Amino acid sequence: MNKHTEGGHAARRDRFVQEGQHDTYKLPGKLKEPTVCKTCGALFHKGRWTWGTKPTGADEIVCPACLRIEDNNPKGFVTLKGAYKDQHRDQVMGLIHNAEAQEKKEYPLARIMTIENRAEGLVVLTTDTHLPRRIGEALKHAHHGELELQYDKDEDFIRVTWVG
């Protein structure tokens, strides 16, 4: 048995290769097309989730966003701090829901899970990492204030903080 590689150096057998972040909500393999979420009605067609009419004979599963909602396992947080959010609650809530509607129209897996009053402020939990950023940027654009974005090391989770 030859212990040397092509370059004549000994091959390392003691090295551990770190596997990338495993997302338990990413569906294994490719879905049969068409597939429909039996919870929300989203349609998997041409390699992506969309909105559409359920075709006859479509497979049915629970989509990743609905699974996250069932498990209460968000992929993003938006925390709103400061008195402004309370003084202009209707406008702020309208902006949050409009941002979700715009994002969800194009990307059915981008949803608000809950909006909760917590000690740290008003907290919006989402099913993806893009919607929190969209909400934060919309708040900053419309109502100014301070915006902070924090991604985890694999950019698979985001915390957005807006202080108004």
PDB file of N, CA and C in Angstrom, residues 31-80:
ATOM      1  N   LEU A  31     -37.578  17.359  -5.326  1.00  0.00           N
ATOM      2  CA  LEU A  31     -38.980  16.993  -5.211  1.00  0.00           C
ATOM      3  C   LEU A  31     -39.542  16.602  -6.573  1.00  0.00           C
ATOM      4  N   LYS A  32     -40.523  15.714  -6.535  1.00  0.00           N
ATOM      5  CA  LYS A  32     -41.260  15.382  -7.750  1.00  0.00           C
ATOM      6  C   LYS A  32     -42.078  16.613  -8.121  1.00  0.00           C
ATOM      7  N   GLU A  33     -42.146  16.904  -9.386  1.00  0.00           N
ATOM      8  CA  GLU A  33     -42.916  18.075  -9.806  1.00  0.00           C
ATOM      9  C   GLU A  33     -44.186  17.629 -10.497  1.00  0.00           C
ATOM     10  N   PRO A  34     -45.286  18.270 -10.235  1.00  0.00           N
ATOM     11  CA  PRO A  34     -45.475  19.329  -9.243  1.00  0.00           C
ATOM     12  C   PRO A  34     -45.730  18.743  -7.865  1.00  0.00           C
ATOM     13  N   THR A  35     -45.356  19.531  -6.833  1.00  0.00           N
ATOM     14  CA  THR A  35     -45.627  19.185  -5.440  1.00  0.00           C
ATOM     15  C   THR A  35     -46.277  20.401  -4.792  1.00  0.00           C
ATOM     16  N   VAL A  36     -47.257  20.148  -3.941  1.00  0.00           N
ATOM     17  CA  VAL A  36     -47.993  21.227  -3.278  1.00  0.00           C
ATOM     18  C   VAL A  36     -47.874  21.058  -1.765  1.00  0.00           C
ATOM     19  N   CYS A  37     -47.745  22.189  -1.051  1.00  0.00           N
ATOM     20  CA  CYS A  37     -47.761  22.140   0.406  1.00  0.00           C
ATOM     21  C   CYS A  37     -49.202  21.960   0.852  1.00  0.00           C
ATOM     22  N   LYS A  38     -49.445  20.915   1.621  1.00  0.00           N
ATOM     23  CA  LYS A  38     -50.811  20.653   2.060  1.00  0.00           C
ATOM     24  C   LYS A  38     -51.268  21.606   3.159  1.00  0.00           C
ATOM     25  N   THR A  39     -50.351  22.405   3.714  1.00  0.00           N
ATOM     26  CA  THR A  39     -50.716  23.370   4.746  1.00  0.00           C
ATOM     27  C   THR A  39     -51.050  24.733   4.150  1.00  0.00           C
ATOM     28  N   CYS A  40     -50.155  25.275   3.324  1.00  0.00           N
ATOM     29  CA  CYS A  40     -50.338  26.649   2.823  1.00  0.00           C
ATOM     30  C   CYS A  40     -50.727  26.726   1.349  1.00  0.00           C
ATOM     31  N   GLY A  41     -50.538  25.635   0.611  1.00  0.00           N
ATOM     32  CA  GLY A  41     -50.887  25.636  -0.803  1.00  0.00           C
ATOM     33  C   GLY A  41     -49.780  26.085  -1.736  1.00  0.00           C
ATOM     34  N   ALA A  42     -48.575  26.367  -1.216  1.00  0.00           N
ATOM     35  CA  ALA A  42     -47.467  26.747  -2.094  1.00  0.00           C
ATOM     36  C   ALA A  42     -47.169  25.594  -3.046  1.00  0.00           C
ATOM     37  N   LEU A  43     -46.735  25.939  -4.250  1.00  0.00           N
ATOM     38  CA  LEU A  43     -46.515  24.971  -5.308  1.00  0.00           C
ATOM     39  C   LEU A  43     -45.040  24.915  -5.668  1.00  0.00           C
ATOM     40  N   PHE A  44     -44.453  23.712  -5.648  1.00  0.00           N
ATOM     41  CA  PHE A  44     -43.073  23.520  -6.096  1.00  0.00           C
ATOM     42  C   PHE A  44     -43.139  23.163  -7.567  1.00  0.00           C
ATOM     43  N   HIS A  45     -42.614  24.080  -8.402  1.00  0.00           N
ATOM     44  CA  HIS A  45     -42.717  23.907  -9.848  1.00  0.00           C
ATOM     45  C   HIS A  45     -41.485  24.515 -10.505  1.00  0.00           C
ATOM     46  N   LYS A  46     -40.899  23.796 -11.456  1.00  0.00           N
ATOM     47  CA  LYS A  46     -39.692  24.233 -12.163  1.00  0.00           C
ATOM     48  C   LYS A  46     -38.556  24.566 -11.198  1.00  0.00           C
ATOM     49  N   GLY A  47     -38.409  23.739 -10.167  1.00  0.00           N
ATOM     50  CA  GLY A  47     -37.277  23.860  -9.254  1.00  0.00           C
ATOM     51  C   GLY A  47     -37.396  24.906  -8.167  1.00  0.00           C
ATOM     52  N   ARG A  48     -38.561  25.543  -8.026  1.00  0.00           N
ATOM     53  CA  ARG A  48     -38.714  26.545  -6.957  1.00  0.00           C
ATOM     54  C   ARG A  48     -40.144  26.586  -6.456  1.00  0.00           C
ATOM     55  N   TRP A  49     -40.291  27.166  -5.267  1.00  0.00           N
ATOM     56  CA  TRP A  49     -41.612  27.331  -4.666  1.00  0.00           C
ATOM     57  C   TRP A  49     -42.261  28.587  -5.232  1.00  0.00           C
ATOM     58  N   THR A  50     -43.519  28.465  -5.635  1.00  0.00           N
ATOM     59  CA  THR A  50     -44.283  29.582  -6.181  1.00  0.00           C
ATOM     60  C   THR A  50     -45.707  29.492  -5.654  1.00  0.00           C
ATOM     61  N   TRP A  51     -46.521  30.434  -6.059  1.00  0.00           N
ATOM     62  CA  TRP A  51     -47.954  30.371  -5.777  1.00  0.00           C
ATOM     63  C   TRP A  51     -48.644  30.000  -7.080  1.00  0.00           C
ATOM     64  N   GLY A  52     -49.622  29.167  -7.005  1.00  0.00           N
ATOM     65  CA  GLY A  52     -50.353  28.781  -8.207  1.00  0.00           C
ATOM     66  C   GLY A  52     -51.448  27.797  -7.868  1.00  0.00           C
ATOM     67  N   THR A  53     -52.199  27.436  -8.870  1.00  0.00           N
ATOM     68  CA  THR A  53     -53.289  26.476  -8.704  1.00  0.00           C
ATOM     69  C   THR A  53     -52.714  25.076  -8.597  1.00  0.00           C
ATOM     70  N   LYS A  54     -53.278  24.298  -7.704  1.00  0.00           N
ATOM     71  CA  LYS A  54     -52.809  22.925  -7.504  1.00  0.00           C
ATOM     72  C   LYS A  54     -53.167  22.085  -8.725  1.00  0.00           C
ATOM     73  N   PRO A  55     -52.139  21.552  -9.391  1.00  0.00           N
ATOM     74  CA  PRO A  55     -52.409  20.695 -10.549  1.00  0.00           C
ATOM     75  C   PRO A  55     -52.969  19.336 -10.113  1.00  0.00           C
ATOM     76  N   THR A  56     -53.745  18.741 -10.966  1.00  0.00           N
ATOM     77  CA  THR A  56     -54.281  17.404 -10.709  1.00  0.00           C
ATOM     78  C   THR A  56     -53.122  16.418 -10.588  1.00  0.00           C
ATOM     79  N   GLY A  57     -53.178  15.573  -9.578  1.00  0.00           N
ATOM     80  CA  GLY A  57     -52.157  14.550  -9.394  1.00  0.00           C
ATOM     81  C   GLY A  57     -50.877  15.024  -8.742  1.00  0.00           C
ATOM     82  N   ALA A  58     -50.859  16.240  -8.217  1.00  0.00           N
ATOM     83  CA  ALA A  58     -49.646  16.758  -7.566  1.00  0.00           C
ATOM     84  C   ALA A  58     -49.374  16.006  -6.266  1.00  0.00           C
ATOM     85  N   ASP A  59     -48.089  15.779  -5.980  1.00  0.00           N
ATOM     86  CA  ASP A  59     -47.703  15.229  -4.685  1.00  0.00           C
ATOM     87  C   ASP A  59     -47.999  16.266  -3.613  1.00  0.00           C
ATOM     88  N   GLU A  60     -48.178  15.830  -2.379  1.00  0.00           N
ATOM     89  CA  GLU A  60     -48.409  16.758  -1.270  1.00  0.00           C
ATOM     90  C   GLU A  60     -47.406  16.505  -0.164  1.00  0.00           C
ATOM     91  N   ILE A  61     -46.826  17.595   0.339  1.00  0.00           N
ATOM     92  CA  ILE A  61     -45.921  17.550   1.488  1.00  0.00           C
ATOM     93  C   ILE A  61     -46.197  18.796   2.328  1.00  0.00           C
ATOM     94  N   VAL A  62     -45.457  18.963   3.414  1.00  0.00           N
ATOM     95  CA  VAL A  62     -45.475  20.210   4.171  1.00  0.00           C
ATOM     96  C   VAL A  62     -44.189  20.939   3.807  1.00  0.00           C
ATOM     97  N   CYS A  63     -44.312  22.173   3.320  1.00  0.00           N
ATOM     98  CA  CYS A  63     -43.150  22.930   2.848  1.00  0.00           C
ATOM     99  C   CYS A  63     -42.242  23.326   4.021  1.00  0.00           C
ATOM    100  N   PRO A  64     -40.997  23.695   3.732  1.00  0.00           N
ATOM    101  CA  PRO A  64     -40.058  24.072   4.791  1.00  0.00           C
ATOM    102  C   PRO A  64     -40.548  25.230   5.665  1.00  0.00           C
ATOM    103  N   ALA A  65     -41.234  26.215   5.095  1.00  0.00           N
ATOM    104  CA  ALA A  65     -41.722  27.347   5.895  1.00  0.00           C
ATOM    105  C   ALA A  65     -42.790  26.890   6.883  1.00  0.00           C
ATOM    106  N   CYS A  66     -43.711  26.068   6.431  1.00  0.00           N
ATOM    107  CA  CYS A  66     -44.762  25.562   7.333  1.00  0.00           C
ATOM    108  C   CYS A  66     -44.172  24.670   8.425  1.00  0.00           C
ATOM    109  N   LEU A  67     -43.138  23.887   8.091  1.00  0.00           N
ATOM    110  CA  LEU A  67     -42.461  23.070   9.104  1.00  0.00           C
ATOM    111  C   LEU A  67     -41.806  23.955  10.162  1.00  0.00           C
ATOM    112  N   ARG A  68     -41.152  25.037   9.733  1.00  0.00           N
ATOM    113  CA  ARG A  68     -40.527  25.963  10.691  1.00  0.00           C
ATOM    114  C   ARG A  68     -41.584  26.574  11.606  1.00  0.00           C
ATOM    115  N   ILE A  69     -42.717  26.943  11.042  1.00  0.00           N
ATOM    116  CA  ILE A  69     -43.793  27.536  11.841  1.00  0.00           C
ATOM    117  C   ILE A  69     -44.319  26.514  12.846  1.00  0.00           C
ATOM    118  N   GLU A  70     -44.545  25.273  12.399  1.00  0.00           N
ATOM    119  CA  GLU A  70     -45.004  24.206  13.309  1.00  0.00           C
ATOM    120  C   GLU A  70     -44.026  23.991  14.457  1.00  0.00           C
ATOM    121  N   ASP A  71     -42.723  24.009  14.145  1.00  0.00           N
ATOM    122  CA  ASP A  71     -41.685  23.740  15.143  1.00  0.00           C
ATOM    123  C   ASP A  71     -41.274  24.983  15.932  1.00  0.00           C
ATOM    124  N   ASN A  72     -41.820  26.138  15.561  1.00  0.00           N
ATOM    125  CA  ASN A  72     -41.438  27.414  16.175  1.00  0.00           C
ATOM    126  C   ASN A  72     -39.909  27.583  16.150  1.00  0.00           C
ATOM    127  N   ASN A  73     -39.348  27.401  14.948  1.00  0.00           N
ATOM    128  CA  ASN A  73     -37.902  27.473  14.764  1.00  0.00           C
ATOM    129  C   ASN A  73     -37.579  28.530  13.701  1.00  0.00           C
ATOM    130  N   PRO A  74     -37.500  29.809  14.099  1.00  0.00           N
ATOM    131  CA  PRO A  74     -37.282  30.876  13.120  1.00  0.00           C
ATOM    132  C   PRO A  74     -35.877  30.862  12.525  1.00  0.00           C
ATOM    133  N   LYS A  75     -35.768  31.496  11.365  1.00  0.00           N
ATOM    134  CA  LYS A  75     -34.475  31.648  10.705  1.00  0.00           C
ATOM    135  C   LYS A  75     -34.014  33.099  10.782  1.00  0.00           C
ATOM    136  N   GLY A  76     -34.888  33.969  11.301  1.00  0.00           N
ATOM    137  CA  GLY A  76     -34.535  35.367  11.441  1.00  0.00           C
ATOM    138  C   GLY A  76     -35.385  36.065  12.479  1.00  0.00           C
ATOM    139  N   PHE A  77     -34.800  37.117  13.071  1.00  0.00           N
ATOM    140  CA  PHE A  77     -35.466  37.945  14.076  1.00  0.00           C
ATOM    141  C   PHE A  77     -35.341  39.398  13.660  1.00  0.00           C
ATOM    142  N   VAL A  78     -36.382  40.171  13.884  1.00  0.00           N
ATOM    143  CA  VAL A  78     -36.284  41.625  13.798  1.00  0.00           C
ATOM    144  C   VAL A  78     -36.735  42.128  15.159  1.00  0.00           C
ATOM    145  N   THR A  79     -35.891  42.907  15.831  1.00  0.00           N
ATOM    146  CA  THR A  79     -36.254  43.492  17.118  1.00  0.00           C
ATOM    147  C   THR A  79     -36.372  44.997  16.931  1.00  0.00           C
ATOM    148  N   LEU A  80     -37.534  45.543  17.288  1.00  0.00           N
ATOM    149  CA  LEU A  80     -37.777  46.976  17.206  1.00  0.00           C
ATOM    150  C   LEU A  80     -37.705  47.546  18.614  1.00  0.00           C
TER     151      LEU A  80
END
